[in-house]
Short mmCIF file of C-alpha atoms and ligand atoms in Angstrom, two decimals:
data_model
loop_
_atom_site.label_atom_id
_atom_site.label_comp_id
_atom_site.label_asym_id
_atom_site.label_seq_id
_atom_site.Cartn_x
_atom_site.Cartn_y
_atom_site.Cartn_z
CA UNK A 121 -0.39 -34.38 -15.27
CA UNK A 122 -1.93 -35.85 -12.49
CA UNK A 123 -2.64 -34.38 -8.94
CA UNK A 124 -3.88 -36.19 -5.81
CA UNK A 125 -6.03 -33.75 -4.09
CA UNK A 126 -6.48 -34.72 -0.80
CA UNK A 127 -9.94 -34.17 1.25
CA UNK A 128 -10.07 -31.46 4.11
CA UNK A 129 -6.61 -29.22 2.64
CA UNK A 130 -6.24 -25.59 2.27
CA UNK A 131 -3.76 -25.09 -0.99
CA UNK A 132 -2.33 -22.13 -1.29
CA UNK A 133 -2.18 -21.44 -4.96
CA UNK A 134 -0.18 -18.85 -6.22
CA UNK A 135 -1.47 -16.69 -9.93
CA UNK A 136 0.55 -14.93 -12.04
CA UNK A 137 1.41 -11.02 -11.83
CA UNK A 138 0.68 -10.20 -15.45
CA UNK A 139 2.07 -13.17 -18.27
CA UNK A 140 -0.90 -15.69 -17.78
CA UNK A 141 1.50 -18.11 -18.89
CA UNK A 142 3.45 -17.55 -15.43
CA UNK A 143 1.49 -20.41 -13.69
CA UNK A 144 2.32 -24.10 -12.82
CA UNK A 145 0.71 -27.31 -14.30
CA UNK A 146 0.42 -28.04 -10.78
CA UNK A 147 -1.21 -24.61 -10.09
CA UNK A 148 -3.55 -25.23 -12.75
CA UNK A 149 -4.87 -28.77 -11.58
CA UNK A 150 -5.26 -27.84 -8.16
CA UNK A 151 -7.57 -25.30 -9.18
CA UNK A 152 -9.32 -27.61 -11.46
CA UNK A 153 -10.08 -30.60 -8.69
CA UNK A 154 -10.32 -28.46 -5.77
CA UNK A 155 -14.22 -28.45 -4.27
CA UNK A 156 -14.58 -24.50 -3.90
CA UNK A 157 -11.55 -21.80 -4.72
CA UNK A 158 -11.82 -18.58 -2.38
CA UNK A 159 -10.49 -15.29 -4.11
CA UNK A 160 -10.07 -12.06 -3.44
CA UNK A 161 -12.03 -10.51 -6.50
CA UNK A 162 -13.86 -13.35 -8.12
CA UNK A 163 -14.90 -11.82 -10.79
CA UNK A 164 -11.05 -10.66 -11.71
CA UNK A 165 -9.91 -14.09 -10.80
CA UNK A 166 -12.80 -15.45 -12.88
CA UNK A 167 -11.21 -14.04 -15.92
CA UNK A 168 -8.11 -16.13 -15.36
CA UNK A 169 -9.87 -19.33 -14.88
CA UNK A 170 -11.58 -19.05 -18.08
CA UNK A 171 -8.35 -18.48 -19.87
CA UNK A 172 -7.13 -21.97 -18.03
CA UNK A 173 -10.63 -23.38 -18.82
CA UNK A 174 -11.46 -23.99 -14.76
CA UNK A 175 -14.69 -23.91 -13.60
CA UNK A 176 -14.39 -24.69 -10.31
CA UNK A 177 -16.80 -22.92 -7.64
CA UNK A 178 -15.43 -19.78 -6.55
CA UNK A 179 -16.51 -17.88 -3.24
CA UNK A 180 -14.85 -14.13 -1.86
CA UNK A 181 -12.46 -14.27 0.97
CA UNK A 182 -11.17 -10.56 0.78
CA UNK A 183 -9.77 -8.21 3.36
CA UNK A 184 -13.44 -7.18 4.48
CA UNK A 185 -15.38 -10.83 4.95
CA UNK A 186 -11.95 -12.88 5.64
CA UNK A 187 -12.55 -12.94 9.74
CA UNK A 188 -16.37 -13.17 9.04
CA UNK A 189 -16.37 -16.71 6.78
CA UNK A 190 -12.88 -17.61 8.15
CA UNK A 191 -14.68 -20.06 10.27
CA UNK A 192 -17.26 -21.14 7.96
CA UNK A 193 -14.50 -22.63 5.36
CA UNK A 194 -12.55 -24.08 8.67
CA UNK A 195 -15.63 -25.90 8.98
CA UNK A 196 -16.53 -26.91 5.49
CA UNK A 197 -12.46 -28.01 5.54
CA UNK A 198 -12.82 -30.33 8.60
CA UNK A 199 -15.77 -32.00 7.25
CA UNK A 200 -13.69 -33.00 4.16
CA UNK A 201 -13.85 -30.26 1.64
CA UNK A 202 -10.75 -29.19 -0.21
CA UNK A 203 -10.10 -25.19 -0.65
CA UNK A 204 -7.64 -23.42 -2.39
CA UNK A 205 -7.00 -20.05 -2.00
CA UNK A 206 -6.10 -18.18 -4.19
CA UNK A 207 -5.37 -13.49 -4.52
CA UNK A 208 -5.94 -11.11 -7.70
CA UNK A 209 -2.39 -11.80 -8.46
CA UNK A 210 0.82 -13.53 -7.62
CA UNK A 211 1.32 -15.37 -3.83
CA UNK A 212 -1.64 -15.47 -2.12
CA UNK A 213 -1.19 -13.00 1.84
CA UNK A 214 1.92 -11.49 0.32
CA UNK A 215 0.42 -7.75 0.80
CA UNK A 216 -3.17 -9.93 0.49
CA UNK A 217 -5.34 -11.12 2.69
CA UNK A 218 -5.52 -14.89 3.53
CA UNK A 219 -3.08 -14.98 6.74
CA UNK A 220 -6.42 -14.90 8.99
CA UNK A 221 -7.81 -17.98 7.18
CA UNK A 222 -4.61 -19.84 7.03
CA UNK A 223 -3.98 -19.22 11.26
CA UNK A 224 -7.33 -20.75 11.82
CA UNK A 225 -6.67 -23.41 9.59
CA UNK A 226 -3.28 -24.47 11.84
CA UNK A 227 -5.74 -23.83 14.42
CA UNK A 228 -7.31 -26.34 13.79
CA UNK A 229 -4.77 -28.61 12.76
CA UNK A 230 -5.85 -28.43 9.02
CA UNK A 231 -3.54 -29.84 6.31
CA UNK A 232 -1.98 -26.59 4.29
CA UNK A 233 -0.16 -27.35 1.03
CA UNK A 234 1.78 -24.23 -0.64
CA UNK A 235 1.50 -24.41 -4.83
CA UNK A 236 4.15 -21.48 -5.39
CA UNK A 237 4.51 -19.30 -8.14
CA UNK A 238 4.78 -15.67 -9.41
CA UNK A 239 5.52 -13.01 -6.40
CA UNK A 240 6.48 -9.20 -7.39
CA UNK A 241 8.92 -9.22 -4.57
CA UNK A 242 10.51 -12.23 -5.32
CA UNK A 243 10.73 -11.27 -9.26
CA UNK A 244 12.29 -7.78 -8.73
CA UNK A 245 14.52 -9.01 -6.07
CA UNK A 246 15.97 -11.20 -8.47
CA UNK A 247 16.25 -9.22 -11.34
CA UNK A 248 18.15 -6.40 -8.88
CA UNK A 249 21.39 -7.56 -8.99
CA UNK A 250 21.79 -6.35 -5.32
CA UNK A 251 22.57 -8.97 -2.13
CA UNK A 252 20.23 -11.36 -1.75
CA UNK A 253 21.42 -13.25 1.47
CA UNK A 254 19.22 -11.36 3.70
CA UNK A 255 16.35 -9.08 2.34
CA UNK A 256 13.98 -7.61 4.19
CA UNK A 257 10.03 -7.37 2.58
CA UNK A 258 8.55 -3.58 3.36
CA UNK A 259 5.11 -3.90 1.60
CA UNK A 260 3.66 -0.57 0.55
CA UNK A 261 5.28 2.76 2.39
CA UNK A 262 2.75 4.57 4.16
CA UNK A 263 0.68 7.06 2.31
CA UNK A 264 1.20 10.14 4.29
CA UNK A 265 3.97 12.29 3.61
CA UNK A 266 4.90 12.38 7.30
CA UNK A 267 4.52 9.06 8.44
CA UNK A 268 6.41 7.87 5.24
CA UNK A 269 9.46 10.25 6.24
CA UNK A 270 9.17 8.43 9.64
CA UNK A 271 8.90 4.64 7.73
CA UNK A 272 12.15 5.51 5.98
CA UNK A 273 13.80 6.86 8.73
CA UNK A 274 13.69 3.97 10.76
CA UNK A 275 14.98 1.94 7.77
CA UNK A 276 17.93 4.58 7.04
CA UNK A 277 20.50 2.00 8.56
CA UNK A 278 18.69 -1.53 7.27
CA UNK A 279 22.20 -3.10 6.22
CA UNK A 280 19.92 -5.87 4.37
CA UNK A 281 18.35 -5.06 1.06
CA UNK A 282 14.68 -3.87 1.12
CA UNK A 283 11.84 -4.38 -0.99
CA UNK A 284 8.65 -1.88 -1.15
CA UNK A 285 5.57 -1.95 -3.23
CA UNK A 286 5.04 1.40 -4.43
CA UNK A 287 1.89 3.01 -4.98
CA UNK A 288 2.04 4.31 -8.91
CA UNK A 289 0.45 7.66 -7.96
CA UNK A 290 2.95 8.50 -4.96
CA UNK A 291 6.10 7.12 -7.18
CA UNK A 292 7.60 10.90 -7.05
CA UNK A 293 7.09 12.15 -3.91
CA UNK A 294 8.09 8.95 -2.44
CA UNK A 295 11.56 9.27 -4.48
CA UNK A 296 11.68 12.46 -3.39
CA UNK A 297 11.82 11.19 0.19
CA UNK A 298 13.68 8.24 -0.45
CA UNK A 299 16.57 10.32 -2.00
CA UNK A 300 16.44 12.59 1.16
CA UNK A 301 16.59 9.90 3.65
CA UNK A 302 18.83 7.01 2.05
CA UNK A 303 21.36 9.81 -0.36
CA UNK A 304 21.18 10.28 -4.12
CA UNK A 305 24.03 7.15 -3.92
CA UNK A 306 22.50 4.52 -2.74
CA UNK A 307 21.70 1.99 -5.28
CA UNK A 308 18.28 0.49 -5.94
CA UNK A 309 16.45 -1.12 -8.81
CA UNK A 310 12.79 -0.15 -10.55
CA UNK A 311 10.97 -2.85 -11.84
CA UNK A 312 7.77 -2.00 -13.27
CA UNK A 313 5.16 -4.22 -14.72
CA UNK A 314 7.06 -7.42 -14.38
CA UNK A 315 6.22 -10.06 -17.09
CA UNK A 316 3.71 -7.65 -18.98
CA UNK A 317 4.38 -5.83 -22.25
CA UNK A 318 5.85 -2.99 -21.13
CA UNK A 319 8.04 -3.73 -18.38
CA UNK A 320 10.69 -1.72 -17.69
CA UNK A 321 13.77 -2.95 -15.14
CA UNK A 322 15.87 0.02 -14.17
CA UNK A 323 19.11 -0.48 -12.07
CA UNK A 324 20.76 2.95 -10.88
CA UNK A 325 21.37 5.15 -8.24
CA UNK A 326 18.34 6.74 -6.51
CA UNK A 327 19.18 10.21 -8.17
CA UNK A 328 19.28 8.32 -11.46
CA UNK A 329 16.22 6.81 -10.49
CA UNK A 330 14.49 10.41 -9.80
CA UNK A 331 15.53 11.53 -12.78
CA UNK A 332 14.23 8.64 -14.83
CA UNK A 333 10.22 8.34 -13.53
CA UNK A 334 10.55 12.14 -13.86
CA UNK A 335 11.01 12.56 -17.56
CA UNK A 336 8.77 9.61 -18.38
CA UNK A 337 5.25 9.85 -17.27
CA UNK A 338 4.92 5.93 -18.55
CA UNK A 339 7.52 5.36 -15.57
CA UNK A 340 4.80 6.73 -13.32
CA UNK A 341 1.48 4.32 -14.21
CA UNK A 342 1.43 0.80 -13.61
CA UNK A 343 2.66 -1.88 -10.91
CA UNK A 344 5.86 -1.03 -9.36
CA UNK A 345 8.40 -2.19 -6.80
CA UNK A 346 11.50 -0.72 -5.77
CA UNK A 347 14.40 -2.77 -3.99
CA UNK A 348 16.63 -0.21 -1.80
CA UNK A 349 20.41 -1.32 -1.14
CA UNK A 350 21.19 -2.12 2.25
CA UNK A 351 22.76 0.76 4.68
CA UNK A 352 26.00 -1.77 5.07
CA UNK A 353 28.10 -0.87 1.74
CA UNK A 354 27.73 2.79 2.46
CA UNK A 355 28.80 2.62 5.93
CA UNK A 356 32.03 1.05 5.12
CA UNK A 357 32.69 3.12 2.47
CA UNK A 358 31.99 5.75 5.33
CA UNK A 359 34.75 3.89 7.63
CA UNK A 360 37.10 3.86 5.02
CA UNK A 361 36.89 7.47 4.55
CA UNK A 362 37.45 7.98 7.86
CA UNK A 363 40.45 5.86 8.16
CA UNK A 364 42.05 8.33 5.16
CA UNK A 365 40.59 11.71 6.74
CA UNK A 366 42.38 10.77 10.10
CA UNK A 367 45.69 10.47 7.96
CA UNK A 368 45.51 13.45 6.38
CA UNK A 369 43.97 15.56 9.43
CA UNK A 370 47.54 14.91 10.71
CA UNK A 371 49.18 17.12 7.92
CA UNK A 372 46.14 19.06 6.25
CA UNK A 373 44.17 22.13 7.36
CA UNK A 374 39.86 20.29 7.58
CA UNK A 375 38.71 21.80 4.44
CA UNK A 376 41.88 20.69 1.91
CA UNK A 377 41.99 17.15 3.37
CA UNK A 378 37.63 16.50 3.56
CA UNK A 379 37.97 17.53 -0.50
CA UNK A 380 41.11 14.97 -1.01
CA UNK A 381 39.23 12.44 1.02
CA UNK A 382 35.85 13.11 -1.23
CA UNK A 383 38.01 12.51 -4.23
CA UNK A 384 39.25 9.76 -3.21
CA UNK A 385 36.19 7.70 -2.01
CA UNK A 386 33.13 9.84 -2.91
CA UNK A 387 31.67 9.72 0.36
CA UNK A 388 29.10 12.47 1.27
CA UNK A 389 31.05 16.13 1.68
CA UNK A 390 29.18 17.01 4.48
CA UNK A 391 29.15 13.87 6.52
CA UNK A 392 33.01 14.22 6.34
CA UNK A 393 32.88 17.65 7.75
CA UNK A 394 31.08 17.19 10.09
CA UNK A 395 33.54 13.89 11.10
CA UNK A 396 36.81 15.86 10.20
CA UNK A 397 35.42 18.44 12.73
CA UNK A 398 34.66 16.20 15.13
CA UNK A 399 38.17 14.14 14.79
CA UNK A 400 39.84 17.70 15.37
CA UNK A 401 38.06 18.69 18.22
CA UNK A 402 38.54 15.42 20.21
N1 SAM B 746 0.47 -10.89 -3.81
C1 SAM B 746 1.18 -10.06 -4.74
C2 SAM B 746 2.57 -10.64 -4.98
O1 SAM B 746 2.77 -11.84 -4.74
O2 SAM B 746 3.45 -9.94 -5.43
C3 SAM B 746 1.24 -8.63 -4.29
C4 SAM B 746 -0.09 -7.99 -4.12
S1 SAM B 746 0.01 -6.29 -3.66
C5 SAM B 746 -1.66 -5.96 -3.23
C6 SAM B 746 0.10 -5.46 -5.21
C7 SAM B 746 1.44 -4.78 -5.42
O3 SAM B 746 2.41 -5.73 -5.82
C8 SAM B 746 1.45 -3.76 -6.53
O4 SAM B 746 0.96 -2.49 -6.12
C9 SAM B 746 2.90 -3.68 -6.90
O5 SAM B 746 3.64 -2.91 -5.98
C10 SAM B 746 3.30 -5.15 -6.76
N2 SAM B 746 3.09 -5.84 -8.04
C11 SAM B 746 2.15 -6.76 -8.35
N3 SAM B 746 2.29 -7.16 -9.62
C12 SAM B 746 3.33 -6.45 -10.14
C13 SAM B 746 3.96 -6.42 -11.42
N4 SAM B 746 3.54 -7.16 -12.43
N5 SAM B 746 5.00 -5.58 -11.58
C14 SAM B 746 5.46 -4.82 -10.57
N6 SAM B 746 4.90 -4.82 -9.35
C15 SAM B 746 3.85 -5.64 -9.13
#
């Protein structure tokens, strides 16, 4: 295969997230030809470019030097140099640094070439089975119990699916919290080292979902990322309940027609209560 690489261009070059063999020819030769590669961890990434037999110069653009030789590379790119960047794993600034680098390199009117590839987000979303028309990417909830309840909270009517990057040690409590502000209903898929050897891909409710990292202390090491279901299913499924509890309000004492109605649609007991109340005091 043969690549132009052209002088004074940032690629972005996207790595794999765990099967080496997740990369592109294309990936591969822009790595080989570029002048310099900057990555995150060199010596993790320099593990990968052995396996591909690369031995291109690498330099480290991480999270703490990125605004600090930002401008250097800018420079070495206007005076002809080609750079790709590349992060430990996966897309390169997808929850890693890079965006700094590549907003000085528009700056400056630099040519930027994507080489795409592996992204967790992209790979569980697609494996979910849930919409995928609009999606919304959440990164990593916070990790403070109370600012995470507030995080969630302000997602707890998101009608588009979400996708989060979940710390392994704060899968449970943030299930815990997830279940509490979203229901034990809503639907959302676990997928857990994607493309390595023990990759598990777990589509259920989140009360199913509790219950399964629970047992399984396996469930609860590795790389992880959850994708919620958006609020919008539920809240129809809320409308329509209501639609049947105003019927039967009109011939049924609260309590007999909220349990016919919960039959009938499953909806949340209390929620219709609390409507069924509200529809007979108005
Ligand atoms: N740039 C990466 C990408 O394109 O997905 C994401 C980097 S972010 C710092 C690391 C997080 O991505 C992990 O904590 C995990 O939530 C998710 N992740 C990365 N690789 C994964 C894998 N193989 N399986 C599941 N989640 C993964």
């Amino acid at each position: 295969m043969s690549i132009e690489i052209l002088p004074g261009t940032l690629y972005l070059v996207a790595t794999p997230i765990g099967n080496l063999d997740d990369i592109s020819q294309r990936a591969v030769e822009v790595l080989k030809q570029v002048d310099c590669i900057a990555a995150e961890d060199t010596r993790h990434s320099q593990t990968l470019l052995s396996h591909l037999g690369i031995q291109t110069r690498l330099l480290a653009c991480h999270e703490y030097n990125e605004e600090r030789i930002s401008p250097k590379l800018i420079k070495q790119l206007e005076q002809g140099a080609s750079l790709a960047l590349i992060s430990d794993a996966g897309t390169p600034l997808v929850n890693d640094p890079g965006y700094r680098l590549v907003d000085q390199a528009h700056a400056h009117a630099i040519k930027i070439v994507p080489v795409p590839g592996a992204c967790a987000a992209i790979a569980a979303l697609s494996v979910a089975g849930l919409a995928t028309d609009r999606f919304s990417f959440e990164g990593f909830p916070p990790a403070k119990k109370g600012t995470r309840v507030h995080f969630f909270e302000a997602l707890k009517t998101e009608q588009r699916t979400m996708i989060f990057y979940i710390s392994c040690h704060r899968i449970s409590d943030t299930l815990v919290d997830m279940l509490t502000i979203f229901g034990q209903q809503r639907r959302a898929c676990f997928a857990r080292e994607i493309t390595k050897t023990f990759e598990t891909i777990k589509r259920c409710t989140l009360a199913e979902l509790q219950l399964f990292v629970d047992a399984d202390e396996y469930q609860q090491k590795g790389e992880m990322v959850i994708v919620l279901e958006g609020a919008g299913k539920a809240v129809d499924d809320m409308a329509q309940a209501e639609i049947y509890l105003r019927i039967l309000l009109e011939d049924l004492p609260v309590k007999q027609a909220v349990n016919l109605v919960v039959k009938m649609t499953g909806a949340n007991k209390n929620n219709l209560y609390k409507t069924a109340l509200e529809i007979k005091n108005a």
